[in-house]
Amino acid sequence: MGFIIIIPFAALAGWSIFALFRWLRRGHYPPKWWRAFTLLAGSGLALGVWFAFFLEYKVGNIHIEGFPIPAGISQREKPTEPWVKSPLPAAIRYGAMITDLLSGVALCLAPIAVAAFFKENMIKRDADGKPINPA
């Protein structure tokens, strides 16, 4: 049942990373764009590791590990009682961790995707400010 949520998130994050890589490669972007891509992907990998392995937050009496897909859930009835961990199947837990990792990379690559979009779609103008017609 958990794969109904995990697979679309993982596919979207993985596809966006691959599509941005392909976009930069086909567009023959200069080396500074590739350096930015590498730096952002590296920082995204660090963010993804934090999302998957270290991020924990509490909502009411529920303790959640991982973001955006929970890799572990604990709960308690009263605030004074200890946390009771609800075991998740290994496939769901590892799938959630991989999705969290990919989501961190995709999130950090968003600024370069926006910059590439604006670079490709800016209207080129001549010295008088009139649009240049490429045809």
XYZ file of C-alpha atoms in Angstrom:
135
model
C 0.000 0.000 0.000
C 2.859 2.398 0.777
C 4.251 1.989 -2.734
C 1.213 3.882 -4.058
C 2.761 7.023 -2.557
C 6.468 6.148 -2.760
C 6.724 5.202 -6.439
C 5.202 8.429 -7.883
C 7.342 10.644 -5.609
C 10.513 8.708 -6.453
C 9.699 8.699 -10.167
C 9.009 12.439 -10.209
C 12.213 13.289 -8.330
C 14.368 10.936 -10.422
C 12.838 12.117 -13.679
C 13.340 15.791 -12.796
C 17.037 15.192 -12.004
C 17.556 13.270 -15.250
C 15.546 15.770 -17.326
C 17.576 18.709 -16.037
C 20.826 16.864 -16.785
C 19.597 16.103 -20.312
C 18.397 19.708 -20.774
C 21.813 21.122 -19.894
C 23.612 18.588 -22.093
C 21.413 19.150 -25.163
C 21.516 22.919 -24.733
C 25.339 22.941 -24.852
C 25.526 25.035 -21.698
C 28.976 26.397 -20.752
C 31.131 24.830 -18.013
C 30.008 27.300 -15.331
C 26.471 25.902 -15.624
C 27.845 22.395 -15.174
C 29.812 23.483 -12.108
C 26.627 24.985 -10.675
C 24.768 21.756 -11.480
C 27.456 19.690 -9.716
C 27.542 21.943 -6.649
C 23.756 22.010 -6.347
C 23.502 18.242 -6.871
C 26.143 17.699 -4.166
C 24.371 19.964 -1.725
C 21.112 18.220 -2.670
C 22.701 14.890 -1.871
C 23.666 16.216 1.562
C 20.127 17.541 2.049
C 18.710 14.198 0.917
C 20.873 12.334 3.434
C 19.591 14.652 6.154
C 15.984 14.123 4.958
C 16.373 10.339 4.894
C 18.454 9.607 7.982
C 18.441 12.515 10.439
C 15.246 14.560 10.120
C 12.719 13.825 12.868
C 9.684 15.829 13.829
C 6.679 15.484 16.099
C 3.041 16.057 15.225
C 0.842 15.736 18.294
C 1.628 12.374 19.843
C 3.281 11.026 16.697
C 7.035 11.061 16.059
C 7.932 10.925 12.332
C 11.352 10.133 10.843
C 12.143 11.210 7.259
C 10.716 13.749 4.834
C 8.693 13.920 2.524
C 7.952 10.198 2.900
C 8.106 8.914 6.504
C 10.655 6.124 6.965
C 9.666 5.514 10.583
C 6.684 6.315 12.779
C 6.434 6.199 16.577
C 3.498 7.157 18.758
C 2.418 7.381 22.364
C -0.902 7.731 24.156
C 0.153 10.276 26.797
C 3.057 12.736 26.821
C 4.624 10.989 29.810
C 4.694 7.536 28.168
C 7.625 6.268 26.053
C 7.503 6.252 22.253
C 6.204 3.001 20.732
C 7.716 2.402 17.307
C 5.411 1.058 14.586
C 7.498 -1.271 12.432
C 7.370 -0.641 8.690
C 8.221 -3.370 6.187
C 11.841 -3.157 5.033
C 10.878 -2.533 1.391
C 8.685 0.422 2.380
C 11.300 1.851 4.736
C 14.149 1.603 2.204
C 11.938 2.884 -0.614
C 11.033 5.883 1.535
C 14.696 6.569 2.281
C 15.618 6.457 -1.418
C 12.705 8.753 -2.239
C 13.749 11.183 0.494
C 17.290 11.190 -0.894
C 16.104 11.860 -4.473
C 13.726 14.555 -3.244
C 16.578 16.431 -1.578
C 18.618 16.414 -4.805
C 15.642 17.491 -6.925
C 14.784 20.275 -4.493
C 18.304 21.712 -4.627
C 18.400 21.544 -8.438
C 15.228 23.636 -8.789
C 17.070 27.013 -8.927
C 19.221 25.955 -11.882
C 16.126 24.650 -13.680
C 14.392 28.007 -13.235
C 17.509 29.878 -14.405
C 17.844 27.659 -17.490
C 14.166 28.175 -18.308
C 14.519 31.966 -18.164
C 17.778 31.845 -20.152
C 16.157 29.908 -22.979
C 12.921 31.892 -23.023
C 14.185 35.452 -22.787
C 13.263 37.604 -25.767
C 16.382 38.789 -27.544
C 16.264 42.493 -28.435
C 18.305 44.744 -30.716
C 19.902 48.072 -29.740
C 16.566 49.901 -30.133
C 14.751 47.496 -27.809
C 12.782 45.772 -30.578
C 12.503 41.971 -30.461
C 14.826 40.138 -32.841
C 12.909 37.704 -35.053
C 15.007 34.516 -35.428
C 13.282 33.515 -38.689
